[in-house]
Coordinates of C-alpha atoms in Angstrom, one line a residue:
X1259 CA 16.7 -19.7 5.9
X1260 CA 13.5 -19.6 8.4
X1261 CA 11.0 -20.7 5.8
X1262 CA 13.0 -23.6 4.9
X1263 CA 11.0 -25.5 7.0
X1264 CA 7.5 -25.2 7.6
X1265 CA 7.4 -22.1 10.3
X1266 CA 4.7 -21.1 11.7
X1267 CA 3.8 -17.4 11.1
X1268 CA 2.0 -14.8 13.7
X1269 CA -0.5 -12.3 11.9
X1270 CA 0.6 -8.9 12.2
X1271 CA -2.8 -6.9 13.0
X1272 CA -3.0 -3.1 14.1
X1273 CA -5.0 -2.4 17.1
X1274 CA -6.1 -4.3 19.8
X1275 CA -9.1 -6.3 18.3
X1276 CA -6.9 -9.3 16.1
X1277 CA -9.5 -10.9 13.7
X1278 CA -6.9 -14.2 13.6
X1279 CA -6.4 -14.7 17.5
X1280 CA -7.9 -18.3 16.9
X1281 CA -6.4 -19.1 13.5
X1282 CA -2.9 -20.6 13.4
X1283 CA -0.7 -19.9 10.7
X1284 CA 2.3 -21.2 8.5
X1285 CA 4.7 -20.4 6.2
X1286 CA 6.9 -23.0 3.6
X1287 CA 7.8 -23.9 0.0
X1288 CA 5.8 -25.7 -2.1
X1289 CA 5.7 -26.3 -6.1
X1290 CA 4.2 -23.3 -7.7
X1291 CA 0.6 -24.3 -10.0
X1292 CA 2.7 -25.2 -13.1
X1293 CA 5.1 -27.8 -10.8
X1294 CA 8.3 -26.0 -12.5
X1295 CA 9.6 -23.7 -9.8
X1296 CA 9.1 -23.5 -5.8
X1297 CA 7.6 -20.5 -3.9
X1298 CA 6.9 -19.9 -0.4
X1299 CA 3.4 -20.7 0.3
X1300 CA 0.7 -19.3 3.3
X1301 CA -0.8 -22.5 5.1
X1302 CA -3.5 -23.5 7.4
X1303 CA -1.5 -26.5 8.6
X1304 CA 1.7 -27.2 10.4
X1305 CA 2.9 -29.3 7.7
X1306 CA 2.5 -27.0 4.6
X1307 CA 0.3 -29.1 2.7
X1308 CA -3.3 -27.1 3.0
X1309 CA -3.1 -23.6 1.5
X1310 CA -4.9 -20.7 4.0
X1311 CA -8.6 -19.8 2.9
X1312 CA -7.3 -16.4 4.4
X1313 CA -4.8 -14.3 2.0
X1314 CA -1.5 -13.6 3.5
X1315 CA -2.2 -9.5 2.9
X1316 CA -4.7 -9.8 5.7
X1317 CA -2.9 -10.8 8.4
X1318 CA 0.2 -8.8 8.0
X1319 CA -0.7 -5.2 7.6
X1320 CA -0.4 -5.5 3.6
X1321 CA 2.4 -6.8 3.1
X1322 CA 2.7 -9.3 0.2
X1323 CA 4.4 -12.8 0.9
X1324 CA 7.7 -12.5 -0.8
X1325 CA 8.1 -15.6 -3.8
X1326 CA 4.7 -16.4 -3.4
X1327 CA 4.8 -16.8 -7.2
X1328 CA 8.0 -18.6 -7.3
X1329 CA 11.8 -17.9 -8.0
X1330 CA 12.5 -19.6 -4.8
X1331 CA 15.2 -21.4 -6.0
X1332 CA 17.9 -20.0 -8.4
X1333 CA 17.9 -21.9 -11.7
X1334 CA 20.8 -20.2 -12.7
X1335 CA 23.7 -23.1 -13.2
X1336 CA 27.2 -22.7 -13.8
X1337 CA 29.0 -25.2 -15.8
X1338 CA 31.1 -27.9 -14.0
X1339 CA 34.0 -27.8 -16.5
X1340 CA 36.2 -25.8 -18.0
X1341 CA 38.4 -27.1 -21.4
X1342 CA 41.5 -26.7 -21.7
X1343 CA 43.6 -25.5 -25.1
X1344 CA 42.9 -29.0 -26.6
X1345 CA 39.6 -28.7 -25.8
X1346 CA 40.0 -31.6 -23.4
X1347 CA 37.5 -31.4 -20.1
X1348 CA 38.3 -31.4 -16.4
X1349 CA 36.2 -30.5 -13.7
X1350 CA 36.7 -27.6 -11.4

């Protein structure tokens, strides 16, 4: 529900000395390479359009960016009719 937007992110860096102090960063979806399914993405911009020259794994201690390679969005449907015994249609 946070990254539904475009949110910006703080880097989580151990120690005192933080690499990233300047650097402003943002999480959001976007369409994965192959347009077919949405991910979240790591951005340099506040509007999620410009993808971070820095990898998300080094600004947050190692951790990796959960469906940064999609499955966003279930694409798991469930039909919108049942039939009946004459196998007339009605939706539910």
């Amino acid at each position: 529900d946070k990254y539904a937007k475009c949110e910006e992110y703080e880097p989580e860096v151990e120690g005192d000395d933080n690499p990233y102090e300047n650097y402003q960063f943002f999480i959001g979806a976007a369409c994965t390479e192959d347009g077919d399914d949405i991910k979240l993405g790591f951005f340099s911009d506040d509007t999620c359009q410009t993808e971070s020259s820095i990898a998300f794994t080094d600004v947050s201690n190692g951790w990796t960016l959960p469906y940064s390679s999609g499955g966003l969005v279930s694409k798991y449907c469930s039909d919108c009719l049942e039939y009946n015994e004459d196998e007339a249609a009605y939706e539910l």
